[in-house]
Coordinates of C-alpha atoms in Angstrom, one line a residue:
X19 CA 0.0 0.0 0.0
X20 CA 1.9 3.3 -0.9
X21 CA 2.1 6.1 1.6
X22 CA -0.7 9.1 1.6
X23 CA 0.7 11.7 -0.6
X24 CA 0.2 14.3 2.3
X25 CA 2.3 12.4 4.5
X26 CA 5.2 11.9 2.1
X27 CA 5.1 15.5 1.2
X28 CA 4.1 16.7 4.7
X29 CA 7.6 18.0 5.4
X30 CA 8.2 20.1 2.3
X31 CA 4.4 22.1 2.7
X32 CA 6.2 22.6 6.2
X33 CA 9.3 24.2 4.8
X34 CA 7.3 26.3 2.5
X35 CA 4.7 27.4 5.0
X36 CA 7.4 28.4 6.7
X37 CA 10.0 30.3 5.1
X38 CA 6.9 32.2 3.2
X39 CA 5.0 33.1 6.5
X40 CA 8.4 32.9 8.9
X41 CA 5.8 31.7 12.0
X42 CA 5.7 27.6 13.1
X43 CA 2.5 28.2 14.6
X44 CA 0.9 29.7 11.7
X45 CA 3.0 27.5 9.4
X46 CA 2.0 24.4 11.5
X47 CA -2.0 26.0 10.8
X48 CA -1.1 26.0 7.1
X49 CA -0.5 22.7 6.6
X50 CA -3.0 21.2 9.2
X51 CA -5.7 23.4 6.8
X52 CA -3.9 21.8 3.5
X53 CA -4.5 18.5 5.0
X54 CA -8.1 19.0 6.1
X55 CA -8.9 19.7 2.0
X56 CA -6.7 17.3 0.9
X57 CA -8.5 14.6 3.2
X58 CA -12.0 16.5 2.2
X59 CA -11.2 14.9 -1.3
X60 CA -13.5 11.8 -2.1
X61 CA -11.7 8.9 -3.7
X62 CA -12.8 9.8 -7.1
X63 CA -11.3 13.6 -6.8
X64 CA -8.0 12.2 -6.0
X65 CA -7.8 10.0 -8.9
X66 CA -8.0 12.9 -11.0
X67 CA -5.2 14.8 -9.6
X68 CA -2.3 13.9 -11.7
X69 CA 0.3 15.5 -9.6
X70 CA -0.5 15.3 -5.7
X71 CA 2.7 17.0 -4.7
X72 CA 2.2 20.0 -7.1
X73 CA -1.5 19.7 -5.9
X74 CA -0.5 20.3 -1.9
X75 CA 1.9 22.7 -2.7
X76 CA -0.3 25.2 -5.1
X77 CA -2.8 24.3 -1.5
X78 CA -0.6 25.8 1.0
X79 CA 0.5 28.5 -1.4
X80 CA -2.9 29.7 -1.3
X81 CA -3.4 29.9 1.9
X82 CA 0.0 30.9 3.0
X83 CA -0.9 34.0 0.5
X84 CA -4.1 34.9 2.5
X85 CA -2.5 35.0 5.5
X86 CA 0.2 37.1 4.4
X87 CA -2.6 39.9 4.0
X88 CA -3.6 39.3 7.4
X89 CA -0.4 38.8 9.0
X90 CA 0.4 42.1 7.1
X91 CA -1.4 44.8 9.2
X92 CA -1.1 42.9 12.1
X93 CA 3.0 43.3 11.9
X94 CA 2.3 47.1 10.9
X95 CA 1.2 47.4 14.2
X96 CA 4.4 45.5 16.0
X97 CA 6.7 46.7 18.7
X98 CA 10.1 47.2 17.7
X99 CA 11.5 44.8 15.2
X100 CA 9.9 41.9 13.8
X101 CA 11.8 38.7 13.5
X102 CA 10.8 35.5 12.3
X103 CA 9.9 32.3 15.1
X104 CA 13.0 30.5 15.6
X105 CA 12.7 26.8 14.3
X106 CA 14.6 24.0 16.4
X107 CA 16.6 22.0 13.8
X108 CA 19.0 19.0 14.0
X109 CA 22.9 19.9 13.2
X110 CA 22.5 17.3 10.1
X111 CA 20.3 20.4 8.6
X112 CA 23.5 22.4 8.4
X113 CA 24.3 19.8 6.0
X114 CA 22.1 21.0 3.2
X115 CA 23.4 24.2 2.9
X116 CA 21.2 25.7 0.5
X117 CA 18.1 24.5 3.0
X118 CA 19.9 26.0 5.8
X119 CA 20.7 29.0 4.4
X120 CA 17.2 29.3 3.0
X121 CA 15.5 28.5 6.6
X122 CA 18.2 30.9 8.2
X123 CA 16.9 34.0 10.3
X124 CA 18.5 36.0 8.3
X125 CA 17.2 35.1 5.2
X126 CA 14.0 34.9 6.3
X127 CA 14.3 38.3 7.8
X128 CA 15.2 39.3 4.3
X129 CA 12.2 37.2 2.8
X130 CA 10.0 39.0 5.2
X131 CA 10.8 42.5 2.7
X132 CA 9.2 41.3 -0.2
X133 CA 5.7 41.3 -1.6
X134 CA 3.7 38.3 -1.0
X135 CA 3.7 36.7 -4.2
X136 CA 7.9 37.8 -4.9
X137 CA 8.2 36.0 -1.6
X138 CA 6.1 32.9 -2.6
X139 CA 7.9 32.7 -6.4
X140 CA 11.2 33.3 -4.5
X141 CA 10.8 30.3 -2.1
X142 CA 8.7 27.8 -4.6
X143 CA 11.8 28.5 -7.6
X144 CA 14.7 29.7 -5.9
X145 CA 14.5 27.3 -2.9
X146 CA 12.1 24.0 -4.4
X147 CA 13.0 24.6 -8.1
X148 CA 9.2 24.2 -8.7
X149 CA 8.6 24.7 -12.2
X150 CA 7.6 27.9 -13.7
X151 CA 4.0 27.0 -15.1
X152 CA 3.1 24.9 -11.5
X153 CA 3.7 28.3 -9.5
X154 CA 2.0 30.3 -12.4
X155 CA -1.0 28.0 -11.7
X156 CA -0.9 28.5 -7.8
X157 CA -0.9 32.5 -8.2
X158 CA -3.2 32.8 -10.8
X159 CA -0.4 34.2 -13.0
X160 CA 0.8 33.2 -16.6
X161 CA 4.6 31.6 -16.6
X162 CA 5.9 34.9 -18.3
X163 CA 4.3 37.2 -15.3
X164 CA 5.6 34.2 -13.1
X165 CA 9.3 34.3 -14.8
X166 CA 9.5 38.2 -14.4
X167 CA 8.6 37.8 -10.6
X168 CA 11.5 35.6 -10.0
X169 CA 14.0 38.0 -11.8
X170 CA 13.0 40.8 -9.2
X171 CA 12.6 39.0 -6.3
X172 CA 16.5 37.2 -7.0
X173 CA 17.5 41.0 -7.9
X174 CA 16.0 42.2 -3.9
X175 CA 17.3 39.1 -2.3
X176 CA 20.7 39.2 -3.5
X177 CA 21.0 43.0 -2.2
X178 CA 20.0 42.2 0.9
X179 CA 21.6 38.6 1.5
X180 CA 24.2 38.7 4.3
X181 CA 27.2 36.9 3.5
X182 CA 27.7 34.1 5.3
X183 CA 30.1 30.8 4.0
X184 CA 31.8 29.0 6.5
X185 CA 31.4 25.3 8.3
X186 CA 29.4 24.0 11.3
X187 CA 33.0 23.5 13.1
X188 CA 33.9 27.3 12.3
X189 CA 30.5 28.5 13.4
X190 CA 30.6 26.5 16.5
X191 CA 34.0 27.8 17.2
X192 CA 33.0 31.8 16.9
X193 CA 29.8 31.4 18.9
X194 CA 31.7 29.4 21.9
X195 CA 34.4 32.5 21.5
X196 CA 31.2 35.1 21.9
X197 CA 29.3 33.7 24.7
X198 CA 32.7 33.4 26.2
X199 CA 33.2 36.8 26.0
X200 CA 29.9 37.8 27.0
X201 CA 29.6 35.9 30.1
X202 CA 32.7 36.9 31.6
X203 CA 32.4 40.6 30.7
X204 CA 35.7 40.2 28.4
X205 CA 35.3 43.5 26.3
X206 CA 38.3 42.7 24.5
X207 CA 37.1 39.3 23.8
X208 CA 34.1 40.1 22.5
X209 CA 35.6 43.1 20.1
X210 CA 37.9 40.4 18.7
X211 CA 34.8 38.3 17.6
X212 CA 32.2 40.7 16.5
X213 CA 32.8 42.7 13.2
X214 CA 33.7 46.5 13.4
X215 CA 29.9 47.2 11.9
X216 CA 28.2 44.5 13.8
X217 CA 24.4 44.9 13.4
X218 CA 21.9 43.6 16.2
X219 CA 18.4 43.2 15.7
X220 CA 16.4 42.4 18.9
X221 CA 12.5 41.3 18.7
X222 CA 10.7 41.7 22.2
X223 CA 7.3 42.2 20.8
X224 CA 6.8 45.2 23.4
X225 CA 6.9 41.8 25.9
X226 CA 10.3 41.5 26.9
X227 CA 13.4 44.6 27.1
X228 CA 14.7 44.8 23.4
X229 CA 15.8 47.3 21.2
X230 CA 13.3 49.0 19.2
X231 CA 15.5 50.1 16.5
X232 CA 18.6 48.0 15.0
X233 CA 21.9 49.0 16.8
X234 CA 25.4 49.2 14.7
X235 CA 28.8 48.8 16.1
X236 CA 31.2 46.4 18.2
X237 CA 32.5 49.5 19.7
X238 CA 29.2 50.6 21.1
X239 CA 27.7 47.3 21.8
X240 CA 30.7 45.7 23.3
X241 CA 30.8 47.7 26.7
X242 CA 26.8 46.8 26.9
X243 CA 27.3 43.3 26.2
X244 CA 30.2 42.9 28.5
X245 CA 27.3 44.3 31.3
X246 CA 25.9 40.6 30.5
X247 CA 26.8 39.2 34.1
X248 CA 25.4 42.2 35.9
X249 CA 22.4 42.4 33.9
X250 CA 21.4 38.8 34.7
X251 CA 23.7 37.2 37.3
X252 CA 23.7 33.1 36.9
X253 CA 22.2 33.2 33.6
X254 CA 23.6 30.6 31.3
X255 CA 24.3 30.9 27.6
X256 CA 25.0 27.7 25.5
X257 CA 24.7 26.5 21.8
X258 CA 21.9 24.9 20.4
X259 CA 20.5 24.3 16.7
X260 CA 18.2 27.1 15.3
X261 CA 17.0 27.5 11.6
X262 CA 19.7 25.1 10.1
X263 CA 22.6 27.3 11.5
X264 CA 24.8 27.4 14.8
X265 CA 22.6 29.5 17.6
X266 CA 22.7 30.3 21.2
X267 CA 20.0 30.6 24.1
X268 CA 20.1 32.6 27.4
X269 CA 18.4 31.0 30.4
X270 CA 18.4 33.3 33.7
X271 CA 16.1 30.9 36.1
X272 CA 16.6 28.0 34.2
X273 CA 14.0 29.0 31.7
X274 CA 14.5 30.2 28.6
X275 CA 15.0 34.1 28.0
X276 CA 16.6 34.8 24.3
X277 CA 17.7 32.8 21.4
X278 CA 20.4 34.2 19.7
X279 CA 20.9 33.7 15.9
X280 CA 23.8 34.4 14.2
X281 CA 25.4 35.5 10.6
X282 CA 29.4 34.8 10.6
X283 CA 32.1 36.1 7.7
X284 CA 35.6 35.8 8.3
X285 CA 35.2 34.2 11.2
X286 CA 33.6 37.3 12.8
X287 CA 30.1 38.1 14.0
X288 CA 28.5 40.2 11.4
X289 CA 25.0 40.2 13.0
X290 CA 22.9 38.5 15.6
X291 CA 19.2 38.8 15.6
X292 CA 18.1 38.5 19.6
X293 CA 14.2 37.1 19.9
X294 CA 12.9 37.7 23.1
X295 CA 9.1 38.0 22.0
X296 CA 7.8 35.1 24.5
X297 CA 5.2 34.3 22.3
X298 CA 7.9 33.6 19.9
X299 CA 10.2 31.0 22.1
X300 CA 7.1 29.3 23.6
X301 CA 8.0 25.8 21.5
X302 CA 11.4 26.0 22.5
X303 CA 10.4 26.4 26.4
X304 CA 8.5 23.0 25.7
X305 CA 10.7 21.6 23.7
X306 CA 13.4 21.9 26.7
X307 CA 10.8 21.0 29.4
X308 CA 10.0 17.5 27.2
X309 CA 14.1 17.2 27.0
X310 CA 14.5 17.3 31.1

């Protein structure tokens, strides 16, 4: 008996809920709504789909689509920053680099500046190599329209991208080297590993202490961060696996308080995007809890 064809694709309509919405929760709503049509489908229905994969995914590009308009005004209306909901990932991710780099916060963050249906041709072509005319058909476009999409949304991304090309064991290596730093108040330490024009982006949703605006600069930010301690005595910092890449989380209280993403060049910080939106880390709090 072959498997359902939602099941065997379930993890791709994921991945593409995902990196076009840059929420699990609403991502995870996505798909559960993709399967509730799919399995709406009487037996006779789904012998007439031809292609069930191309079928699911044109499904959740829909609906990823209408709830871009909605999520829309509602980020208009944000505190501070907006960053997308970090996604807890297995280091064999890292392994794929182009699906790492294209679940990355950073990318995403960059995703998260284009239109809705640049950002849908961008991940369906650039990231699934879905063919032209299959996307054409779940925008409601023609293949030409569909073709000159891609070309602008490439053209935005690439302007945008951050550089970022070095290995797991490098990454690993920079962010043990930066919590380091940070927890022992090393200013020197942590100007060594951060870039001159280190960016940092925090997201605190107007629920946790974050910077409203992004903040440039290891020699402004590394006198702050070397305040780490002070700020929140017996905190621990350690690595985990976020969004395919190398990552960090801060628990003062045992309980989880930030997750840190990172973009590395050189073997230097170049930016780290800080979520501290609650509402954001809520999976990884259970996560942990199910891990104890």
């Amino acid at each position: 008996m072959s498997e359902d064809p939602y099941l065997a694709h379930r993890s791709l309509l994921f991945t593409v809920a995902y990196e076009m919405l840059g929420s699990v929760s609403d991502a995870e709503d996505v798909v559960q709504e993709t399967w509730l049509r799919w399995a709406a489908l009487v037996d006779a229905e789904r012998r007439e789909v031809r292609n069930p994969r191309a079928y699911l995914v044109r499904v959740v590009t829909r609906l990823c689509l209408n709830r871009l308009r909605t999520l829309a005004r509602q980020r208009e209306e944000y505190v501070g920053e907006w960053l997308p909901e970090p996604l807890l990932t297995s280091p064999d991710v890292a392994e794929d680099v182009e699906l790492a780099e294209s679940v990355s916060i950073a990318m995403l963050a960059v995703l998260e500046t284009l239109l809705p249906a640049e950002r849908a041709v961008f991940v369906l072509r650039e990231v699934f190599a879905v063919p032209y005319d299959e996307i054409a058909e779940a925008l409601g476009r023609s293949p030409a329209a569909v073709r000159q999409i891609a070309v602008r949304a490439r053209k935005h991304v690439a302007a945008r991208r951050p550089r970022m090309s070095v290995s797991r064991a490098e990454q690993e290596q920079v962010v043990e080297r930066f919590l380091a730093a940070l927890t022992t108040g090393d200013v020197p330490g942590l100007l060594d590993v951060l870039a001159p024009d280190v960016l940092v982006v925090g997201d605190g949703g107007g629920l946790a202490p974050a910077t409203l605006k992004p903040v440039r600069g290891a020699a402004k930010l590394a006198p702050v961060m070397a305040r780490f301690a002070e700020f929140a005595p017996g905190a621990r910092a350690f690595i985990i696996d976020l969004n395919g890449g190398v990552a960090a989380r801060i628990d003062p209280g045992g309980e989880i308080d930030t997750a840190l993403s990172f973009v590395i060049h050189e073997g230097r910080i170049t930016r780290i995007y800080g979520i501290r939106n609650p509402h954001k880390l809520q999976r990884l709090v259970e996560v942990a809890e199910l891990r104890r």
